[in-house]
XYZ file of C-alpha atoms in Angstrom:
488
model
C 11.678 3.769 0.451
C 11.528 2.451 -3.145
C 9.895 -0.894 -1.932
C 7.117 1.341 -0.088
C 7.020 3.724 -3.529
C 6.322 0.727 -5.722
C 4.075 -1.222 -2.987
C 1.934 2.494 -3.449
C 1.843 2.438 -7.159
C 0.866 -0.713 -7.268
C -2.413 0.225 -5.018
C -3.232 3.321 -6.331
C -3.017 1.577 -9.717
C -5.826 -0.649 -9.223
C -7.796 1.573 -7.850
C -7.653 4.578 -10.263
C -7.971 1.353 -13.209
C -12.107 1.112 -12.733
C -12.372 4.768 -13.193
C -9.637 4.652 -15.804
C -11.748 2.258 -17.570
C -15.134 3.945 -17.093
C -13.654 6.980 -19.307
C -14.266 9.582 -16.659
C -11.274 11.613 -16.795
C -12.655 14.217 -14.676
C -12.975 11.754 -11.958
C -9.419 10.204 -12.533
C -8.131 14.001 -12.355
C -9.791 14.040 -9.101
C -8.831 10.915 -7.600
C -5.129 11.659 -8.714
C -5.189 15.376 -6.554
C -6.235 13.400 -3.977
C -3.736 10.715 -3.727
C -0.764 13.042 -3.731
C -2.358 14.661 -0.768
C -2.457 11.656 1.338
C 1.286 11.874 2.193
C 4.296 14.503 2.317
C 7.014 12.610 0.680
C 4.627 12.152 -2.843
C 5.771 14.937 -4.781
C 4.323 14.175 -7.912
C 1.294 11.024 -9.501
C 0.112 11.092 -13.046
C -1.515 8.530 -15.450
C 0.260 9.105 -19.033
C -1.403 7.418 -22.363
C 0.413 4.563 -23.935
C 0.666 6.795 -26.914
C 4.571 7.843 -27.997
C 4.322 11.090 -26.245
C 2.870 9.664 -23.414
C 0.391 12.258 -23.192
C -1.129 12.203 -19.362
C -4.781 11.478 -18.864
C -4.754 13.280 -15.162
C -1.649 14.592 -12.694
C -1.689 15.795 -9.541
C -0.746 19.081 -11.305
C -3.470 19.971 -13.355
C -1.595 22.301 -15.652
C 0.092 19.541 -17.124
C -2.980 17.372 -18.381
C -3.306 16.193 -22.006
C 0.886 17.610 -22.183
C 3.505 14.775 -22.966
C 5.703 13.438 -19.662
C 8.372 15.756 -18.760
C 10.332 16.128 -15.936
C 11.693 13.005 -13.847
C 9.841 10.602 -14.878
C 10.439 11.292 -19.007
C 14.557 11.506 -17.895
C 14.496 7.764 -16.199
C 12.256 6.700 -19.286
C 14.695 8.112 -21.611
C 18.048 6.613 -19.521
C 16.087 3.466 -19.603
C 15.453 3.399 -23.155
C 19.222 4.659 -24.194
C 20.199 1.914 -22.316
C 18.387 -0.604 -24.756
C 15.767 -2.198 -22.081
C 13.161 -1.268 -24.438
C 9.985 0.955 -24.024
C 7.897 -1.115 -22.444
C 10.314 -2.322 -20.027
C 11.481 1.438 -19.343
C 7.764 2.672 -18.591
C 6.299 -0.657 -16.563
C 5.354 -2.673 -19.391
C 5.355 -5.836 -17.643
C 3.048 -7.210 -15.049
C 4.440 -4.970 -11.774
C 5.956 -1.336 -11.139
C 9.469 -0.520 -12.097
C 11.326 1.774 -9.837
C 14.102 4.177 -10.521
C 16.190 5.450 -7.470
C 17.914 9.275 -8.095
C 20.067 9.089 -5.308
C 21.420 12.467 -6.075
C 18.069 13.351 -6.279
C 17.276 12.583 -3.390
C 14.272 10.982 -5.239
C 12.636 7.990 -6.927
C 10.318 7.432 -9.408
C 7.703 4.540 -10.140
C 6.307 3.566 -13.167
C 3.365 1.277 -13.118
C 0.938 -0.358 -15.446
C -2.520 0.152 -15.503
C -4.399 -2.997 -16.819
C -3.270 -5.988 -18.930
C -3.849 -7.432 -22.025
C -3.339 -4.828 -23.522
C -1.627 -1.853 -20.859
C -4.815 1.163 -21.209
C -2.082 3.445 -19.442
C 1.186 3.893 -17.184
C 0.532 5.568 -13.557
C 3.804 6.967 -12.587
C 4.546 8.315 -8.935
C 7.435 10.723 -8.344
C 8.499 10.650 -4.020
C 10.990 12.477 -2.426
C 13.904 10.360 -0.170
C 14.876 13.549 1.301
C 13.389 13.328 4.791
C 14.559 9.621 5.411
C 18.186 10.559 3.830
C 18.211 13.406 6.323
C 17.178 11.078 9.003
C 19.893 9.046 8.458
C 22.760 11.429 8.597
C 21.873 11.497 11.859
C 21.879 7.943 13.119
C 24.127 7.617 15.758
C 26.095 4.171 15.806
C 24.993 2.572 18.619
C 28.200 0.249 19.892
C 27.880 -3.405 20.016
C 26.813 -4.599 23.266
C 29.576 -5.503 26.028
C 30.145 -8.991 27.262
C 27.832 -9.753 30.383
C 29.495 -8.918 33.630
C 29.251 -12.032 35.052
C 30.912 -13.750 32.852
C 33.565 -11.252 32.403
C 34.147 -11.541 36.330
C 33.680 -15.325 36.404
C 36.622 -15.271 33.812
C 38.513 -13.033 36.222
C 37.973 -14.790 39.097
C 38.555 -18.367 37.383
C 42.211 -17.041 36.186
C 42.709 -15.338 39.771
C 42.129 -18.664 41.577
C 44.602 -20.305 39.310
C 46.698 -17.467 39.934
C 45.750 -18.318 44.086
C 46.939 -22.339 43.402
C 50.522 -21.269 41.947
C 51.621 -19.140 45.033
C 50.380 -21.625 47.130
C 52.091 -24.281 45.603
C 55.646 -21.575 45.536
C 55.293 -19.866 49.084
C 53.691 -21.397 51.844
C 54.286 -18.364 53.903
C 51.302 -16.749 52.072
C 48.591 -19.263 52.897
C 46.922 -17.000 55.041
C 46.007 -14.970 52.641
C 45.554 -17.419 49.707
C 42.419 -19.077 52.106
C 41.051 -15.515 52.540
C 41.510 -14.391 48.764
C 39.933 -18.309 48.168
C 37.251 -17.876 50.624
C 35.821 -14.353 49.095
C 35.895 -15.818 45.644
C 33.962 -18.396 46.679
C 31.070 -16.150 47.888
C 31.347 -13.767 45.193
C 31.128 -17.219 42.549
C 27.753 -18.025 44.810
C 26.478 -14.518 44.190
C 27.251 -13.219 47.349
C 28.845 -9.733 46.836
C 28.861 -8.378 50.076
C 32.261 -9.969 51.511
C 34.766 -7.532 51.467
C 39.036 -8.519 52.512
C 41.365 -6.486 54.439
C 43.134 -4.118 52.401
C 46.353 -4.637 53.719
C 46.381 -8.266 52.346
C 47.967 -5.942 49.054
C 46.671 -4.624 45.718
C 44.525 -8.337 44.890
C 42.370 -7.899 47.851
C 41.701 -4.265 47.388
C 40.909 -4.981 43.162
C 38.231 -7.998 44.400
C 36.716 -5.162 46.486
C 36.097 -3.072 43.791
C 35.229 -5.866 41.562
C 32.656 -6.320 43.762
C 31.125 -3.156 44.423
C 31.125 -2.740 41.046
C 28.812 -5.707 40.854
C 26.583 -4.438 43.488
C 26.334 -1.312 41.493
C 25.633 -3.252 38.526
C 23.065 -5.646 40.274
C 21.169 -2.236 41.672
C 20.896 -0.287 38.289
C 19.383 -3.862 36.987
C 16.376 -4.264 39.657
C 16.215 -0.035 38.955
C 15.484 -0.763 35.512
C 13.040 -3.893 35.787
C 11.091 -1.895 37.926
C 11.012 0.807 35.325
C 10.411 -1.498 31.872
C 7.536 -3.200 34.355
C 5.938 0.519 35.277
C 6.380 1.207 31.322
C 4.322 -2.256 30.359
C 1.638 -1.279 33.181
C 1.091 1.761 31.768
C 0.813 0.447 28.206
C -1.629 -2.105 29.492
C -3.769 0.506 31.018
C -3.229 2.100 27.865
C -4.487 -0.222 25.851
C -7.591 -0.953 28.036
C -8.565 2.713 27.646
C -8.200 2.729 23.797
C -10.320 -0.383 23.752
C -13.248 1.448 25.284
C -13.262 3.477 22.236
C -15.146 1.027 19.965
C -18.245 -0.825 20.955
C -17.997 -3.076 23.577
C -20.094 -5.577 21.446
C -19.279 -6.847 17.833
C -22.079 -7.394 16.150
C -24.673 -4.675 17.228
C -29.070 -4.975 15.697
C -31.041 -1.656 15.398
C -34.091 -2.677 13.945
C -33.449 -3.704 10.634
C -29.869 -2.809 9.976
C -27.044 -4.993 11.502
C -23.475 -3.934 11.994
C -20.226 -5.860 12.739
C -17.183 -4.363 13.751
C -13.191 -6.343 14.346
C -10.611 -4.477 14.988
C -6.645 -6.651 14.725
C -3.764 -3.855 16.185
C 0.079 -4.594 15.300
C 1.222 -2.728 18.234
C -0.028 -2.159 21.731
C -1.179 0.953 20.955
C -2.496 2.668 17.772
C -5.089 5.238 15.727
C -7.426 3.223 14.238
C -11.109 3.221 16.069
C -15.070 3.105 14.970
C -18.251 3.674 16.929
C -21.505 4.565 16.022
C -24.326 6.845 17.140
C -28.068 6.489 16.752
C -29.697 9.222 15.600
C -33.708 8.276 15.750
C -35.148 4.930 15.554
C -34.280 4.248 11.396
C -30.734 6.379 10.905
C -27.561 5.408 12.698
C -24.542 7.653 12.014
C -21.357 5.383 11.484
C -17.898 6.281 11.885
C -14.533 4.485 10.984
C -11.456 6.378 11.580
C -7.406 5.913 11.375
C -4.413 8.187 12.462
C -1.341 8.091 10.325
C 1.098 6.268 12.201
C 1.184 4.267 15.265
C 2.082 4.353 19.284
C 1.315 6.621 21.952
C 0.961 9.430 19.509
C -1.257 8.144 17.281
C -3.241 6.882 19.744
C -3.823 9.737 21.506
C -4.654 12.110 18.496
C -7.120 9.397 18.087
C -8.713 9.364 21.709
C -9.256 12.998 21.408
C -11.119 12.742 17.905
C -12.989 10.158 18.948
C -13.723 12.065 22.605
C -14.470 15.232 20.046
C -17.030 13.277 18.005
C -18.830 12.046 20.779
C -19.319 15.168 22.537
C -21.028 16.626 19.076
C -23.035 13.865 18.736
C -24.107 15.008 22.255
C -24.969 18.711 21.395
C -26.603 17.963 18.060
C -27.972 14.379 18.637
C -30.490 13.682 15.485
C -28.735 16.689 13.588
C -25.294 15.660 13.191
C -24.089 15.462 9.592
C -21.609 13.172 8.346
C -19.656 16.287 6.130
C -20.065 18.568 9.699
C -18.284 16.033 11.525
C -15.385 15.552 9.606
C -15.095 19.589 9.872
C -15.379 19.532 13.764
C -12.786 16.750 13.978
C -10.501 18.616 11.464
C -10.683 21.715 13.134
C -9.928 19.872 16.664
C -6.894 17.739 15.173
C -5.154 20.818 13.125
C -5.832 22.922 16.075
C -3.960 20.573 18.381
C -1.157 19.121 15.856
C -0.549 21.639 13.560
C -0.268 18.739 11.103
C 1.987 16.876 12.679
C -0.555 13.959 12.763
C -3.403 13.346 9.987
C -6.125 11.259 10.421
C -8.105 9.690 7.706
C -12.193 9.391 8.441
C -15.396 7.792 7.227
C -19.117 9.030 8.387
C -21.817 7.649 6.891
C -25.917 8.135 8.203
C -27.511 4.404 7.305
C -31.285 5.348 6.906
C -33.040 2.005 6.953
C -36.905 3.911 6.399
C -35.565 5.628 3.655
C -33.150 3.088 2.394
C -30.479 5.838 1.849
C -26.839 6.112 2.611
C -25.535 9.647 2.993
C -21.837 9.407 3.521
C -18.736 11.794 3.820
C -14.923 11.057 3.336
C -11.566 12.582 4.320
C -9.234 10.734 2.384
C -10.217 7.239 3.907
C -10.211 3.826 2.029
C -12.912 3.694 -0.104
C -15.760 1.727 1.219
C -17.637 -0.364 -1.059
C -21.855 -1.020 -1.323
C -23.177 -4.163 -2.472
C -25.849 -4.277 -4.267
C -27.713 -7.555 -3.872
C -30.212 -6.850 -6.544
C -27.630 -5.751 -9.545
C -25.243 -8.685 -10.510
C -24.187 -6.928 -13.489
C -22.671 -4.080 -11.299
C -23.484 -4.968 -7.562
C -20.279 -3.122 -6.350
C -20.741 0.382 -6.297
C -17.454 2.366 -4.571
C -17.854 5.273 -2.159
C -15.725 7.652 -3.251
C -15.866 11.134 -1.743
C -13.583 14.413 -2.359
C -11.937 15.667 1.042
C -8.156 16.028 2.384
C -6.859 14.014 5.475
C -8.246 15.665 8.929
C -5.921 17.660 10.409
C -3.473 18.153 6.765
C -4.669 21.985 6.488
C -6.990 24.065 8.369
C -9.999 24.457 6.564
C -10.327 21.168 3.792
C -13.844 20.979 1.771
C -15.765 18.040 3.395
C -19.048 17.054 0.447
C -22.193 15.075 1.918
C -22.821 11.902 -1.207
C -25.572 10.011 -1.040
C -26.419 6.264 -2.240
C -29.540 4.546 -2.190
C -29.479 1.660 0.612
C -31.387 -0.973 -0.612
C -32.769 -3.974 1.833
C -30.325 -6.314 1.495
C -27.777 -4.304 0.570
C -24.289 -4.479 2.121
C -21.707 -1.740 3.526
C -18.343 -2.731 3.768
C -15.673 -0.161 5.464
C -11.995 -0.958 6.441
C -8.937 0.890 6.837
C -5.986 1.029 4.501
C -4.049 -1.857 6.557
C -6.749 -4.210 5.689
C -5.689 -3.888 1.596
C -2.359 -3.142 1.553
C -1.282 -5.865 4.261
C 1.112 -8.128 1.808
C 2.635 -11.707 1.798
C 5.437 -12.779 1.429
C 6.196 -11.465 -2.070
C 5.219 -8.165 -1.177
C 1.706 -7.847 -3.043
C -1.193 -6.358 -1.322
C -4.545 -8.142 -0.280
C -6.243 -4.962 -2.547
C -9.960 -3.778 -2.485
C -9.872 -6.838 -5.495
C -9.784 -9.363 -3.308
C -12.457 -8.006 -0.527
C -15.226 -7.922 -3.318
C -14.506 -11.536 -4.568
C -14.871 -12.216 -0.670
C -17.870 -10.305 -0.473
C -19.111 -12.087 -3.432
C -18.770 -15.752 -2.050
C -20.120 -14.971 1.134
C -22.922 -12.180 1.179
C -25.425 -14.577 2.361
C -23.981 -15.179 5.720
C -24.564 -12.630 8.329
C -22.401 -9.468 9.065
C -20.534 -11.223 11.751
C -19.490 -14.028 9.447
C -18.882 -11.568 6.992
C -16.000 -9.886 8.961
C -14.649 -13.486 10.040
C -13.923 -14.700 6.339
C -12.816 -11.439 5.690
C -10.319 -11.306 7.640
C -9.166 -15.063 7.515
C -8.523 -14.563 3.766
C -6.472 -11.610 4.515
C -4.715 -14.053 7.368
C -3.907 -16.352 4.610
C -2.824 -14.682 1.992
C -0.459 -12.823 4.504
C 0.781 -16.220 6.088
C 3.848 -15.975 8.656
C 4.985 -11.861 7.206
C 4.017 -9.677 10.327
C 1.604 -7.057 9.725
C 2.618 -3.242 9.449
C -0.327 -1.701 10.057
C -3.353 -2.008 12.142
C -6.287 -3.694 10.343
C -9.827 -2.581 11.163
C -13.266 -3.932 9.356
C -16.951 -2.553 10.004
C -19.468 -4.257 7.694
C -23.462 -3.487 8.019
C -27.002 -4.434 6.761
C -29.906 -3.703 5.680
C -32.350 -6.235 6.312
C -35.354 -6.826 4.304
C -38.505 -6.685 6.424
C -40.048 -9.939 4.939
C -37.922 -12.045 8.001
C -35.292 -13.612 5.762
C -32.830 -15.053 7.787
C -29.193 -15.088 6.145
C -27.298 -18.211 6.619
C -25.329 -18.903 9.904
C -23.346 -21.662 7.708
């Protein structure tokens, strides 16, 4: 839990630290609410001044902005600091997040930096560890596993044939037996455990027939549950084929001038993340990027239905669908159904290629970023958008944005897994890294794009397995003069 606290400081650090920089407080405040509503076990996020009385800049509870740190967080700071670390140690002064487990608490706290050379401010994040600490009060100790049964019964039947040799050798009178006993074993050591011996040979015959009915038994519950683990893996293949069908069955997709690209990397069979898009008239296409919290059968249903939901709309309404009405409908279908259990996180954005305008709405989704070909002094310009996961509460406030969509210009979407998938070391691939991408390679074409994309994120990650599924849409608008971009 504190690894995962400190791996989300870190994150939301960086990206609160452009608008931290920019001065808008009023946007910080915002961003802030809206972090701590992306997930039940964040009870509290702030960004406190580097002043003595750490006065905070923005929280999550807006009736303590521009107060000093209280609560939690000021406690660890002060045990830190009685303890003679040293202030900037005890708030995050050095180059990561500092974490402070309150076991009786049932809580932890995280205290990040925000910038360096020299610190602007400290983001601290306050989570609860009482869900997982109740969850685990109720593991149940599984025991270790038992010795395979045939080598527990080649043991047995290895000391009973030894057992077999010494009578022989002491009674001749029961050699009779001894061949029978002898002659079972031996089809019992070839896997054949249908012999049976007479009963009245004594108590050994009459334990090697239960020995081997037992086996039998053992044998039949095996080929019982092959057959079941192979229906399970047939199902999940059939499964998996179905959720496939969910994004286009082509990745790099031409309407007119704009050109989009969509990859899509799962860690498990089965997950939540999907995209599609819809064409509206000849020069808008409405695109959509979505991803369930969570993964599995779950997940991936919550996310069939959405996406089954969305494409029925865009079948009433055709030309008048809306990117902030669609994130209602969806919202309304998923809290309907789940009662938020399961959340979903969305992106819908109408790419207007006559008008060369991007009208976008956002329910708590990874900020996607625009690139601007024709500003280098500021040719990253983020998305951001107010709006609560789908399916968190019943009736969130969805807000229609607009950007200007140049020709040339460049739309990059992803899903969290895309930034936050770490290396070895545990630090995140981060929105920082996808612009200097983006910067190298804007030239190529959307396809290309995506590829380096993602093969930076595969090596930065190296050999750590990914936790979470990965999904990247990037699109284009083309200038009409018939500039090709490079294929190099």
């Amino acid at each position: 839990v504190t690894q995962r606290a400190e791996k989300r400081a870190s994150h939301l650090a960086a990206r609160l630290l452009p608008t931290l920089v920019s001065g808008n407080y009023r946007q910080l405040q915002a961003e802030v609410e809206l972090a701590a509503q992306g997930s039940p076990e964040v009870v509290e996020i702030g960004v406190a001044d580097t002043d003595p009385t750490m006065t905070l800049l923005a929280c999550s509870d807006p009736a303590r902005v521009s107060k000093g740190l209280s609560g939690p967080a000021a406690r660890m700071f002060e045990e830190r600091v009685g303890a003679g670390s040293g202030s900037g140690a005890g708030l995050g002064g050095g180059d990561g997040p500092v974490s402070f487990p309150d076991h009786a608490g049932q809580q932890v706290v995280v205290l990040t930096p925000m910038g360096q050379q020299p610190v602007l401010a400290r983001l601290y994040l306050l989570e609860t560890t009482a869900a997982i600490e109740e969850d685990l009060s109720k593991v149940v100790v599984i025991p270790p596993a038992r010795v395979p049964i045939a080598a527990v019964i080649g043991l047995g039947l290895l000391g009973f044939l030894i057992a077999v040799g010494l009578a022989l050798l002491g009674a001749r009178r029961l050699s009779l037996q001894a061949e029978q006993v002898s002659e079972m074993a031996g089809q019992m050591a070839s896997g054949n455990f249908d012999a049976r011996i007479d009963p009245q040979l004594g108590d050994v015959a009459e334990r090697l027939n239960i020995a081997a009915e037992q086996v039998q038994s053992l044998q039949q519950a095996q080929i019982e549950g092959n057959m079941h683990a192979s229906r399970i893996n047939e199902e999940l293949h059939n499964a998996q084929v179905v959720q496939q069908t969910l994004m286009p069955d082509v990745r790099r997709i031409a309407r007119g001038p704009l050109q989009l690209c969509g990859v899509y990397r799962s860690v498990s069979r089965l997950s939540g993340d999907w995209w599609t898009y819809y064409p509206l008239d000849e020069d808008r296409t409405l695109l959509v990027l979505a991803d369930v919290l969570g993964h599995g059968v779950g997940a991936a249903v919550v996310g069939a239905m959405a996406f089954g939901c969305a494409a029925e709309l865009y079948q009433e309404l055709q030309g008048e669908l809306k990117p902030d009405l669609l994130l209602h409908r969806l919202n309304r279908a998923i809290f309907s159904t789940t009662r938020g259990k399961y959340t979903m996180s969305c992106f819908a954005a109408i790419l207007d290629t006559k008008e060369c305008l991007l009208t976008y709405a956002s329910g708590a989704h990874a900020f996607p970023m625009l690139f601007r070909v024709r500003d280098p002094q500021r040719p990253f310009v983020p998305l951001v958008a107010p709006g609560a996961p789908l399916g968190s509460s019943e009736a969130p406030d969805f807000t229609a944005s607009t950007q200007p969509f140049e020709q040339g210009d460049l739309l990059v979407c992803y899903t969290d897994g895309l930034i936050e998938a770490a290396n070895a070391a545990g630090d995140p691939f981060g929105d920082k890294r996808v612009r200097q991408t983006v910067q190298r390679s804007h030239n190529r074409n959307v396809e290309e794009i995506c590829e380096i994309i993602l093969g930076e994120v595969s090596r930065f990650v190296g050999s750590v397995e990914l936790d979470d599924d990965q999904t990247l849409v990037v699109a284009r608008n083309l200038p009409s003069t018939g500039v090709s971009w490079s294929s190099s």
